[in-house]
Amino acid sequence: MLVTERKPVDEIVGFLDGEKRVFLLGCDGCAAASGTGGEPELAALEAELAAAGVEVVGRKVVDFLCQKALIRAAVRPLAERLRSVDSVVVSTCGIGIQAAATVLDVAVHPACNTLSLGGIRGEWQGEERCLECGQCFLDATAGICPLTACAKQLVNGPCGGAKDGSCEVEPEVRRCAWDVIYERLERQGRVDLLRREGVFQKDYAKMRPPTELRGTRRWAIDLREEKGGEE
Amino acid sequence: MKLSERFADGKFVVTSEVAPPKGIDVAEMLEHVEALGARVDAINFTDQQSSVMRLGSLIAARLCIERDVTPVFQVTCRDRNRIALQSDLLSAAAIGVENVLCLTGDHVTLGDFPDAKAVFDLDSVSLLEAASALNRGVDLAGNELQGSTDFCLGAVVTPEAEHVDLQVIKMEKKIRAGATFFQTQAVYDPEAFAGFMDRVRPLGVPVMAGIILLKSPGMARFMNRNVAGVRVPDALISEMADAEDRVAASIGIAARLIRDVREVCDGVHIMPIGWEGHVPAVLDAAGL
Ligand code: SF4
Ligand code: SF4
Protein backbone atom coordinates (compact mmCIF):
# COMPACT_ATOMS: atom_id res chain seq x y z
CA MET A 1 0.00 0.00 0.00
CA LEU A 2 1.18 3.49 -0.84
CA VAL A 3 1.72 5.74 2.12
CA THR A 4 0.97 9.43 1.75
CA GLU A 5 1.06 12.56 3.88
CA ARG A 6 -1.01 15.70 3.36
CA LYS A 7 0.88 18.70 2.08
CA PRO A 8 0.47 21.87 4.19
CA VAL A 9 -2.54 23.87 3.00
CA ASP A 10 -0.32 26.86 2.20
CA GLU A 11 1.57 24.80 -0.36
CA ILE A 12 -1.71 23.73 -1.98
CA VAL A 13 -3.02 27.29 -2.03
CA GLY A 14 0.30 28.30 -3.61
CA PHE A 15 -0.33 25.80 -6.40
CA LEU A 16 -3.74 27.33 -7.04
CA ASP A 17 -1.99 30.61 -7.79
CA GLY A 18 -5.19 32.63 -7.71
CA GLU A 19 -7.62 29.93 -8.87
CA LYS A 20 -10.76 30.33 -6.76
CA ARG A 21 -13.10 27.41 -7.52
CA VAL A 22 -11.91 23.85 -7.08
CA PHE A 23 -13.21 20.30 -6.88
CA LEU A 24 -11.69 17.80 -4.45
CA LEU A 25 -10.96 14.19 -5.28
CA GLY A 26 -10.01 11.58 -2.71
CA CYS A 27 -9.30 7.86 -2.71
CA ASP A 28 -10.80 5.19 -0.49
CA GLY A 29 -7.84 2.85 -0.95
CA CYS A 30 -4.34 3.48 0.37
CA ALA A 31 -4.94 7.20 0.79
CA ALA A 32 -7.90 6.63 3.11
CA ALA A 33 -5.78 4.16 5.08
CA SER A 34 -2.97 6.73 5.25
CA GLY A 35 -5.37 9.30 6.61
CA THR A 36 -5.11 11.62 3.63
CA GLY A 37 -7.73 10.81 1.03
CA GLY A 38 -10.89 9.53 2.78
CA GLU A 39 -14.13 11.43 3.23
CA PRO A 40 -13.22 12.90 6.67
CA GLU A 41 -9.88 14.13 5.31
CA LEU A 42 -11.52 15.72 2.28
CA ALA A 43 -13.99 17.47 4.57
CA ALA A 44 -11.09 18.80 6.62
CA LEU A 45 -9.22 19.91 3.49
CA GLU A 46 -12.37 21.65 2.25
CA ALA A 47 -12.58 23.60 5.52
CA GLU A 48 -8.91 24.56 5.35
CA LEU A 49 -9.26 25.73 1.75
CA ALA A 50 -12.43 27.65 2.57
CA ALA A 51 -10.57 29.42 5.37
CA ALA A 52 -7.98 30.42 2.76
CA GLY A 53 -10.72 31.87 0.54
CA VAL A 54 -10.99 28.98 -1.92
CA GLU A 55 -14.46 27.80 -2.86
CA VAL A 56 -14.81 24.02 -2.96
CA VAL A 57 -17.59 23.27 -5.44
CA GLY A 58 -17.78 19.61 -4.55
CA ARG A 59 -15.83 16.58 -3.42
CA LYS A 60 -15.78 12.93 -4.29
CA VAL A 61 -13.99 9.92 -2.87
CA VAL A 62 -13.31 7.29 -5.54
CA ASP A 63 -12.76 3.68 -4.46
CA PHE A 64 -9.33 3.35 -6.03
CA LEU A 65 -8.07 6.51 -7.67
CA CYS A 66 -5.23 4.59 -9.32
CA GLN A 67 -7.84 2.86 -11.51
CA LYS A 68 -8.67 5.10 -14.42
CA ALA A 69 -11.84 3.16 -15.25
CA LEU A 70 -13.15 3.85 -11.75
CA ILE A 71 -12.31 7.55 -12.07
CA ARG A 72 -14.14 7.73 -15.39
CA ALA A 73 -17.22 6.11 -13.91
CA ALA A 74 -17.12 8.28 -10.80
CA VAL A 75 -16.82 11.60 -12.58
CA ARG A 76 -19.37 10.94 -15.32
CA PRO A 77 -22.29 12.28 -13.23
CA LEU A 78 -20.12 15.20 -12.11
CA ALA A 79 -19.17 16.40 -15.57
CA GLU A 80 -21.04 19.69 -15.33
CA ARG A 81 -19.67 20.62 -11.94
CA LEU A 82 -16.16 19.72 -13.03
CA ARG A 83 -16.50 22.00 -16.03
CA SER A 84 -17.33 24.92 -13.75
CA VAL A 85 -14.14 24.76 -11.66
CA ASP A 86 -10.69 26.24 -12.21
CA SER A 87 -8.91 23.08 -11.16
CA VAL A 88 -9.11 19.82 -9.26
CA VAL A 89 -7.20 19.15 -6.04
CA VAL A 90 -6.39 15.47 -5.61
CA SER A 91 -5.62 14.07 -2.19
CA THR A 92 -3.95 10.73 -2.77
CA CYS A 93 -0.74 9.04 -3.90
CA GLY A 94 1.31 10.09 -6.93
CA ILE A 95 -0.24 7.40 -9.07
CA GLY A 96 -3.78 8.44 -8.26
CA ILE A 97 -2.94 12.06 -9.01
CA GLN A 98 -1.36 11.13 -12.33
CA ALA A 99 -4.32 8.92 -13.22
CA ALA A 100 -6.78 11.71 -12.37
CA ALA A 101 -4.75 14.23 -14.39
CA THR A 102 -4.81 11.90 -17.39
CA VAL A 103 -8.52 11.09 -17.21
CA LEU A 104 -9.76 14.61 -16.44
CA ASP A 105 -7.28 16.44 -18.69
CA VAL A 106 -7.65 19.63 -16.69
CA ALA A 107 -5.40 21.42 -14.20
CA VAL A 108 -4.82 19.05 -11.31
CA HIS A 109 -2.98 19.88 -8.10
CA PRO A 110 -1.50 17.34 -5.67
CA ALA A 111 -2.55 17.62 -2.05
CA CYS A 112 -0.18 14.89 -0.84
CA ASN A 113 3.39 13.72 -0.86
CA THR A 114 3.89 10.02 -1.47
CA LEU A 115 6.33 8.68 1.08
CA SER A 116 6.65 4.96 0.62
CA LEU A 117 5.21 1.79 -0.75
CA GLY A 118 4.69 0.68 2.81
CA GLY A 119 5.84 -2.81 1.96
CA ILE A 120 3.14 -3.79 -0.49
CA ARG A 121 2.69 -2.32 -3.93
CA GLY A 122 -0.83 -1.38 -4.83
CA GLU A 123 -2.08 -2.98 -8.00
CA TRP A 124 -2.82 -0.86 -10.98
CA GLN A 125 -3.02 -1.46 -14.69
CA GLY A 126 -2.09 1.99 -15.93
CA GLU A 127 1.29 3.26 -16.99
CA GLU A 128 1.62 5.76 -14.13
CA ARG A 129 4.50 5.22 -11.76
CA CYS A 130 5.50 6.98 -8.54
CA LEU A 131 8.88 6.91 -6.88
CA GLU A 132 7.58 7.89 -3.44
CA CYS A 133 9.76 11.00 -3.50
CA GLY A 134 8.01 12.68 -0.57
CA GLN A 135 8.00 16.01 -2.41
CA CYS A 136 5.31 15.62 -5.07
CA PHE A 137 6.19 17.76 -8.10
CA LEU A 138 3.05 16.90 -10.10
CA ASP A 139 1.66 20.42 -9.80
CA ALA A 140 4.47 21.83 -11.91
CA THR A 141 4.35 19.06 -14.50
CA ALA A 142 0.72 18.76 -15.56
CA GLY A 143 0.26 15.64 -13.45
CA ILE A 144 3.02 13.67 -15.18
CA CYS A 145 5.71 12.44 -12.80
CA PRO A 146 9.12 13.82 -13.81
CA LEU A 147 10.88 11.28 -11.61
CA THR A 148 9.47 8.21 -13.29
CA ALA A 149 8.53 9.45 -16.76
CA CYS A 150 11.85 11.24 -17.48
CA ALA A 151 14.90 8.99 -17.78
CA LYS A 152 17.08 11.61 -16.10
CA GLN A 153 14.47 12.55 -13.51
CA LEU A 154 14.65 16.17 -14.60
CA VAL A 155 12.37 18.48 -12.66
CA ASN A 156 13.22 21.81 -14.34
CA GLY A 157 12.58 21.04 -18.00
CA PRO A 158 13.88 18.76 -20.75
CA CYS A 159 17.50 17.85 -21.40
CA GLY A 160 17.58 18.57 -25.12
CA GLY A 161 18.12 14.92 -26.00
CA ALA A 162 14.61 14.23 -27.28
CA LYS A 163 14.40 13.27 -30.94
CA ASP A 164 11.06 13.16 -32.75
CA GLY A 165 9.41 13.32 -29.34
CA SER A 166 11.25 10.24 -28.10
CA CYS A 167 13.60 10.09 -25.14
CA GLU A 168 17.28 9.72 -25.96
CA VAL A 169 17.54 6.80 -23.56
CA GLU A 170 15.01 4.37 -24.99
CA PRO A 171 13.70 6.01 -28.15
CA GLU A 172 11.72 2.92 -29.17
CA VAL A 173 9.62 2.74 -26.04
CA ARG A 174 9.87 5.99 -24.15
CA ARG A 175 8.40 9.31 -25.16
CA CYS A 176 10.18 12.36 -23.79
CA ALA A 177 8.32 13.14 -20.57
CA TRP A 178 8.73 16.87 -21.10
CA ASP A 179 7.33 16.58 -24.58
CA VAL A 180 4.24 14.96 -23.13
CA ILE A 181 4.06 17.54 -20.34
CA TYR A 182 4.35 20.35 -22.87
CA GLU A 183 1.65 18.88 -25.10
CA ARG A 184 -0.75 18.43 -22.23
CA LEU A 185 -0.21 21.98 -20.96
CA GLU A 186 -0.55 23.36 -24.48
CA ARG A 187 -3.85 21.52 -24.93
CA GLN A 188 -5.04 22.93 -21.59
CA GLY A 189 -3.80 26.42 -22.43
CA ARG A 190 -1.48 26.39 -19.40
CA VAL A 191 2.04 26.50 -20.86
CA ASP A 192 2.79 29.57 -18.75
CA LEU A 193 2.87 27.26 -15.75
CA LEU A 194 6.38 26.30 -16.87
CA ARG A 195 7.46 29.93 -16.59
CA ARG A 196 6.88 30.05 -12.85
CA GLU A 197 9.76 31.39 -10.81
CA GLY A 198 11.90 29.09 -8.76
CA VAL A 199 14.21 26.18 -9.37
CA PHE A 200 13.20 22.79 -8.05
CA GLN A 201 15.80 20.81 -6.20
CA LYS A 202 15.12 17.22 -5.38
CA ASP A 203 15.41 16.61 -1.66
CA TYR A 204 16.57 13.03 -1.34
CA ALA A 205 16.27 13.17 2.41
CA LYS A 206 12.50 13.18 1.83
CA MET A 207 12.78 9.86 0.00
CA ARG A 208 13.71 8.16 3.23
CA PRO A 209 10.52 7.37 5.12
CA PRO A 210 10.33 9.23 8.42
CA THR A 211 12.26 7.47 11.17
CA GLU A 212 9.27 6.73 13.33
CA LEU A 213 7.59 4.96 10.43
CA ARG A 214 10.36 2.55 9.58
CA GLY A 215 10.95 -0.96 10.79
CA THR A 216 7.56 -2.55 10.39
CA ARG A 217 6.20 -4.18 7.30
CA ARG A 218 2.76 -2.74 7.54
CA TRP A 219 3.87 0.37 9.28
CA ALA A 220 1.38 2.68 7.73
CA ILE A 221 -1.61 0.75 8.93
CA ASP A 222 0.07 0.14 12.26
CA LEU A 223 0.73 3.81 12.62
CA ARG A 224 -2.82 4.73 11.79
CA GLU A 225 -4.12 2.29 14.34
CA GLU A 226 -1.76 3.64 16.96
CA LYS A 227 -2.68 7.19 16.15
CA GLY A 228 -6.35 6.25 16.16
CA GLY A 229 -6.72 7.20 19.77
CA GLU A 230 -5.41 10.70 19.23
CA GLU A 231 -7.75 11.72 16.45
CA MET B 1 40.12 35.78 -19.15
CA LYS B 2 36.39 35.56 -18.55
CA LEU B 3 34.24 35.28 -21.65
CA SER B 4 31.88 37.84 -20.10
CA GLU B 5 34.65 40.44 -20.35
CA ARG B 6 35.06 39.67 -24.06
CA PHE B 7 31.35 40.07 -24.65
CA ALA B 8 31.40 43.32 -22.67
CA ASP B 9 34.17 44.58 -24.98
CA GLY B 10 31.75 44.03 -27.84
CA LYS B 11 33.96 41.35 -29.33
CA PHE B 12 32.57 38.57 -31.53
CA VAL B 13 33.74 35.75 -29.29
CA VAL B 14 35.16 32.54 -30.72
CA THR B 15 35.53 29.31 -28.78
CA SER B 16 36.37 25.81 -29.87
CA GLU B 17 36.35 22.45 -28.23
CA VAL B 18 38.83 19.72 -27.36
CA ALA B 19 37.92 16.34 -25.96
CA PRO B 20 40.33 14.93 -23.37
CA PRO B 21 41.83 11.58 -24.43
CA LYS B 22 40.66 8.16 -23.42
CA GLY B 23 43.85 7.37 -21.56
CA ILE B 24 46.65 9.46 -20.16
CA ASP B 25 48.57 10.39 -23.28
CA VAL B 26 47.79 14.09 -23.52
CA ALA B 27 50.29 14.93 -26.27
CA GLU B 28 47.70 15.17 -29.05
CA MET B 29 45.28 17.10 -26.87
CA LEU B 30 48.00 19.62 -26.07
CA GLU B 31 48.90 19.99 -29.75
CA HIS B 32 45.28 20.92 -30.39
CA VAL B 33 45.31 23.30 -27.43
CA GLU B 34 48.34 25.09 -28.86
CA ALA B 35 47.09 25.19 -32.43
CA LEU B 36 43.62 26.43 -31.44
CA GLY B 37 44.72 28.54 -28.50
CA ALA B 38 46.43 31.05 -30.74
CA ARG B 39 43.20 31.68 -32.65
CA VAL B 40 40.27 31.46 -30.24
CA ASP B 41 39.20 33.21 -27.04
CA ALA B 42 38.80 29.97 -25.11
CA ILE B 43 38.68 26.21 -25.50
CA ASN B 44 35.91 24.07 -24.04
CA PHE B 45 36.92 20.79 -22.44
CA THR B 46 34.14 18.27 -22.67
CA ASP B 47 33.12 16.22 -19.63
CA GLN B 48 33.06 12.52 -20.60
CA GLN B 49 31.45 13.47 -23.91
CA SER B 50 28.66 11.13 -25.04
CA SER B 51 29.06 9.34 -21.68
CA VAL B 52 32.36 7.80 -22.83
CA MET B 53 34.83 7.51 -19.93
CA ARG B 54 37.90 9.69 -20.50
CA LEU B 55 40.46 11.89 -18.78
CA GLY B 56 38.69 14.54 -16.71
CA SER B 57 37.88 18.01 -18.00
CA LEU B 58 39.18 19.59 -14.79
CA ILE B 59 42.75 18.37 -15.30
CA ALA B 60 42.55 19.15 -19.01
CA ALA B 61 41.52 22.70 -18.13
CA ARG B 62 44.53 23.01 -15.83
CA LEU B 63 46.93 21.77 -18.54
CA CYS B 64 45.37 24.36 -20.83
CA ILE B 65 45.91 27.18 -18.32
CA GLU B 66 49.55 26.14 -18.01
CA ARG B 67 49.87 26.89 -21.74
CA ASP B 68 48.34 30.35 -21.32
CA VAL B 69 45.14 29.41 -23.07
CA THR B 70 41.75 30.10 -21.46
CA PRO B 71 39.63 27.00 -20.81
CA VAL B 72 35.88 26.61 -20.48
CA PHE B 73 35.36 23.85 -17.94
CA GLN B 74 32.34 21.75 -18.95
CA VAL B 75 30.46 20.10 -16.11
CA THR B 76 27.61 17.63 -16.47
CA CYS B 77 25.27 16.22 -13.84
CA ARG B 78 25.48 12.62 -14.99
CA ASP B 79 28.36 11.34 -12.89
CA ARG B 80 28.44 13.34 -9.66
CA ASN B 81 26.02 14.26 -6.92
CA ARG B 82 25.73 17.79 -5.56
CA ILE B 83 28.56 17.25 -3.07
CA ALA B 84 31.08 16.19 -5.73
CA LEU B 85 29.87 18.81 -8.23
CA GLN B 86 30.30 21.67 -5.80
CA SER B 87 33.65 20.30 -4.67
CA ASP B 88 34.89 20.08 -8.27
CA LEU B 89 33.75 23.64 -8.88
CA LEU B 90 35.76 24.79 -5.86
CA SER B 91 38.75 22.82 -7.16
CA ALA B 92 38.34 24.43 -10.56
CA ALA B 93 38.39 27.91 -9.08
CA ALA B 94 41.48 27.01 -7.05
CA ILE B 95 43.42 26.00 -10.17
CA GLY B 96 42.46 29.14 -12.06
CA VAL B 97 39.37 28.16 -14.05
CA GLU B 98 37.21 31.22 -14.78
CA ASN B 99 34.61 29.93 -17.24
CA VAL B 100 32.24 27.06 -16.52
CA LEU B 101 29.64 25.56 -18.84
CA CYS B 102 26.85 23.79 -16.94
CA LEU B 103 25.03 20.94 -18.69
CA THR B 104 22.66 18.15 -17.73
CA GLY B 105 24.69 15.63 -19.74
CA ASP B 106 23.85 12.65 -21.89
CA HIS B 107 22.44 9.54 -20.26
CA VAL B 108 24.88 6.73 -19.46
CA THR B 109 23.09 4.42 -21.89
CA LEU B 110 24.71 6.30 -24.80
CA GLY B 111 28.29 5.61 -23.72
CA ASP B 112 30.69 2.78 -23.01
CA PHE B 113 29.31 2.07 -19.55
CA PRO B 114 25.59 1.65 -20.11
CA ASP B 115 25.48 -0.38 -16.90
CA ALA B 116 26.61 2.59 -14.76
CA LYS B 117 24.36 4.38 -12.28
CA ALA B 118 23.21 7.65 -13.83
CA VAL B 119 23.32 10.28 -11.09
CA PHE B 120 21.37 13.40 -12.18
CA ASP B 121 21.09 14.54 -8.57
CA LEU B 122 21.09 18.12 -9.92
CA ASP B 123 20.20 19.22 -13.44
CA SER B 124 21.62 22.02 -15.57
CA VAL B 125 19.42 24.61 -13.85
CA SER B 126 20.12 23.59 -10.27
CA LEU B 127 23.83 23.16 -11.12
CA LEU B 128 23.86 26.78 -12.29
CA GLU B 129 22.20 27.71 -9.01
CA ALA B 130 24.89 25.85 -7.10
CA ALA B 131 27.67 27.59 -9.03
CA SER B 132 25.98 30.97 -8.53
CA ALA B 133 25.82 30.25 -4.81
CA LEU B 134 29.56 29.51 -4.76
CA ASN B 135 30.10 32.84 -6.53
CA ARG B 136 28.22 34.48 -3.66
CA GLY B 137 30.42 32.76 -1.09
CA VAL B 138 27.96 30.12 0.07
CA ASP B 139 27.19 26.55 -0.96
CA LEU B 140 23.86 25.23 -2.16
CA ALA B 141 22.79 24.64 1.43
CA GLY B 142 23.70 28.20 2.41
CA ASN B 143 26.84 27.32 4.38
CA GLU B 144 29.50 29.99 4.23
CA LEU B 145 32.67 29.34 2.24
CA GLN B 146 36.23 30.27 3.04
CA GLY B 147 36.76 32.37 -0.07
CA SER B 148 34.24 32.45 -2.89
CA THR B 149 34.49 31.59 -6.58
CA ASP B 150 34.12 34.17 -9.34
CA PHE B 151 33.00 32.14 -12.34
CA CYS B 152 31.59 33.33 -15.61
CA LEU B 153 28.77 30.79 -16.03
CA GLY B 154 27.46 29.50 -19.31
CA ALA B 155 24.84 27.05 -20.48
CA VAL B 156 23.58 25.45 -23.68
CA VAL B 157 20.43 25.71 -25.77
CA THR B 158 19.14 23.88 -28.85
CA PRO B 159 17.69 26.39 -31.33
CA GLU B 160 16.24 23.70 -33.62
CA ALA B 161 14.62 21.60 -30.91
CA GLU B 162 11.12 20.30 -31.59
CA HIS B 163 9.46 22.55 -29.02
CA VAL B 164 11.50 25.69 -29.25
CA ASP B 165 9.16 27.32 -26.74
CA LEU B 166 10.22 24.74 -24.16
CA GLN B 167 13.87 25.51 -24.95
CA VAL B 168 13.30 29.22 -24.45
CA ILE B 169 11.47 28.62 -21.16
CA LYS B 170 14.39 26.53 -19.92
CA MET B 171 16.80 29.18 -21.18
CA GLU B 172 14.97 31.78 -19.08
CA LYS B 173 15.31 29.48 -16.06
CA LYS B 174 19.02 29.08 -16.71
CA ILE B 175 19.45 32.84 -16.90
CA ARG B 176 17.60 33.29 -13.62
CA ALA B 177 19.90 30.65 -12.13
CA GLY B 178 23.00 32.55 -13.24
CA ALA B 179 23.87 31.74 -16.87
CA THR B 180 25.56 34.73 -18.52
CA PHE B 181 26.21 33.26 -21.95
CA PHE B 182 24.91 30.43 -24.14
CA GLN B 183 26.54 28.09 -26.61
CA THR B 184 24.09 26.41 -28.98
CA GLN B 185 23.73 23.00 -30.53
CA ALA B 186 25.00 22.91 -34.12
CA VAL B 187 23.39 25.42 -36.46
CA TYR B 188 23.17 24.76 -40.21
CA ASP B 189 20.27 26.94 -41.25
CA PRO B 190 21.19 30.62 -40.74
CA GLU B 191 17.67 31.79 -41.50
CA ALA B 192 16.06 29.55 -38.90
CA PHE B 193 18.78 30.58 -36.46
CA ALA B 194 18.08 34.26 -37.10
CA GLY B 195 14.44 33.57 -36.21
CA PHE B 196 15.53 31.92 -32.97
CA MET B 197 17.77 34.89 -32.17
CA ASP B 198 14.84 37.27 -32.68
CA ARG B 199 13.02 35.35 -29.96
CA VAL B 200 15.85 35.22 -27.43
CA ARG B 201 17.52 38.58 -28.03
CA PRO B 202 15.17 40.29 -25.53
CA LEU B 203 16.61 38.01 -22.83
CA GLY B 204 19.77 40.11 -23.09
CA VAL B 205 22.30 37.28 -22.75
CA PRO B 206 25.01 36.68 -25.39
CA VAL B 207 24.52 33.63 -27.60
CA MET B 208 27.28 31.80 -29.46
CA ALA B 209 26.17 29.75 -32.46
CA GLY B 210 27.42 26.16 -32.48
CA ILE B 211 29.29 25.12 -35.62
CA ILE B 212 30.09 21.44 -36.18
CA LEU B 213 32.46 20.81 -39.11
CA LEU B 214 30.77 18.50 -41.61
CA LYS B 215 33.21 15.75 -42.57
CA SER B 216 31.13 13.84 -45.09
CA PRO B 217 27.59 13.53 -46.41
CA GLY B 218 27.30 10.34 -44.35
CA MET B 219 28.09 12.21 -41.15
CA ALA B 220 25.45 14.81 -41.98
CA ARG B 221 22.83 12.15 -42.58
CA PHE B 222 23.87 10.34 -39.41
CA MET B 223 23.38 13.50 -37.36
CA ASN B 224 20.01 14.16 -38.96
CA ARG B 225 18.90 10.68 -37.94
CA ASN B 226 20.47 10.44 -34.52
CA VAL B 227 21.37 13.77 -32.99
CA ALA B 228 18.57 15.69 -31.32
CA GLY B 229 18.10 19.23 -32.54
CA VAL B 230 20.54 18.98 -35.46
CA ARG B 231 19.14 19.49 -38.96
CA VAL B 232 21.56 19.59 -41.87
CA PRO B 233 19.67 20.87 -44.94
CA ASP B 234 19.75 18.67 -48.06
CA ALA B 235 21.51 21.40 -50.00
CA LEU B 236 24.52 21.19 -47.69
CA ILE B 237 24.56 17.39 -47.89
CA SER B 238 24.63 17.57 -51.70
CA GLU B 239 27.31 20.22 -51.57
CA MET B 240 29.47 17.82 -49.55
CA ALA B 241 28.59 14.85 -51.77
CA ASP B 242 29.47 16.70 -54.97
CA ALA B 243 32.71 18.16 -53.66
CA GLU B 244 35.98 16.93 -55.09
CA ASP B 245 37.84 18.13 -52.04
CA ARG B 246 35.71 17.41 -48.97
CA VAL B 247 37.97 19.25 -46.58
CA ALA B 248 37.81 22.39 -48.69
CA ALA B 249 34.02 22.05 -48.99
CA SER B 250 33.64 21.57 -45.24
CA ILE B 251 35.81 24.61 -44.51
CA GLY B 252 33.84 26.63 -47.03
CA ILE B 253 30.48 25.64 -45.53
CA ALA B 254 31.58 26.39 -41.96
CA ALA B 255 33.07 29.76 -42.94
CA ARG B 256 29.89 30.71 -44.79
CA LEU B 257 27.75 29.75 -41.80
CA ILE B 258 29.94 31.79 -39.49
CA ARG B 259 29.70 34.85 -41.73
CA ASP B 260 25.91 34.47 -41.86
CA VAL B 261 25.30 33.99 -38.13
CA ARG B 262 27.78 36.74 -37.29
CA GLU B 263 25.12 39.25 -38.29
CA VAL B 264 22.68 38.05 -35.64
CA CYS B 265 24.56 36.62 -32.64
CA ASP B 266 27.48 37.30 -30.33
CA GLY B 267 30.00 34.59 -31.11
CA VAL B 268 30.58 31.10 -32.45
CA HIS B 269 31.54 27.86 -30.78
CA ILE B 270 33.32 25.57 -33.24
CA MET B 271 33.15 21.84 -32.57
CA PRO B 272 35.72 20.19 -34.84
CA ILE B 273 35.13 16.57 -33.70
CA GLY B 274 38.53 15.28 -34.80
CA TRP B 275 39.22 18.02 -37.34
CA GLU B 276 40.87 20.38 -34.86
CA GLY B 277 43.66 20.98 -37.39
CA HIS B 278 41.23 22.58 -39.84
CA VAL B 279 39.81 25.15 -37.44
CA PRO B 280 42.44 27.83 -38.26
CA ALA B 281 41.57 27.52 -41.96
CA VAL B 282 37.85 27.92 -41.12
CA LEU B 283 38.61 31.07 -39.14
CA ASP B 284 40.77 32.44 -41.98
CA ALA B 285 38.03 31.80 -44.50
CA ALA B 286 35.44 33.39 -42.20
CA GLY B 287 37.62 36.46 -41.76
CA LEU B 288 38.02 35.98 -38.00
S1 SF4 C 1 6.56 13.65 -7.99
FE1 SF4 C 1 6.38 11.57 -8.78
S2 SF4 C 1 7.58 10.34 -7.33
FE2 SF4 C 1 7.16 12.28 -6.30
S3 SF4 C 1 5.28 11.85 -5.10
FE3 SF4 C 1 4.65 12.80 -7.07
S4 SF4 C 1 4.21 11.05 -8.41
FE4 SF4 C 1 5.42 10.26 -6.68
S1 SF4 D 1 14.71 13.12 -23.54
FE1 SF4 D 1 13.04 13.86 -22.23
S2 SF4 D 1 12.46 12.07 -20.95
FE2 SF4 D 1 14.44 11.61 -21.88
S3 SF4 D 1 15.94 12.23 -20.34
FE3 SF4 D 1 15.67 14.00 -21.72
S4 SF4 D 1 14.06 15.26 -20.79
FE4 SF4 D 1 13.98 13.23 -19.79
Coordinates of N, CA, C and O in Angstrom, one line a residue, chain B residues 190-200:
Chain B
P190 N 21.0 29.3 -41.3 CA 21.2 30.6 -40.7 C 19.9 31.4 -40.6 O 19.7 32.1 -39.7
E191 N 18.9 31.1 -41.6 CA 17.7 31.8 -41.5 C 16.9 31.4 -40.3 O 16.3 32.2 -39.6
A192 N 16.8 30.0 -40.1 CA 16.1 29.6 -38.9 C 16.7 30.1 -37.6 O 16.1 30.5 -36.7
F193 N 18.1 30.1 -37.6 CA 18.8 30.6 -36.5 C 18.5 32.1 -36.2 O 18.3 32.5 -35.1
A194 N 18.4 32.8 -37.3 CA 18.1 34.3 -37.1 C 16.7 34.4 -36.4 O 16.5 35.3 -35.6
G195 N 15.8 33.5 -36.8 CA 14.4 33.6 -36.2 C 14.5 33.3 -34.7 O 13.9 33.9 -33.9
F196 N 15.3 32.3 -34.4 CA 15.5 31.9 -33.0 C 16.1 33.1 -32.2 O 15.7 33.5 -31.1
M197 N 17.1 33.7 -32.8 CA 17.8 34.9 -32.2 C 16.8 36.0 -31.9 O 16.8 36.7 -30.9
D198 N 15.9 36.2 -32.9 CA 14.8 37.3 -32.7 C 14.1 37.0 -31.4 O 13.7 37.9 -30.7
R199 N 13.8 35.7 -31.2 CA 13.0 35.3 -30.0 C 13.8 35.5 -28.7 O 13.2 35.9 -27.7
V200 N 15.1 35.2 -28.7 CA 15.8 35.2 -27.4 C 16.7 36.5 -27.2 O 17.2 36.7 -26.1

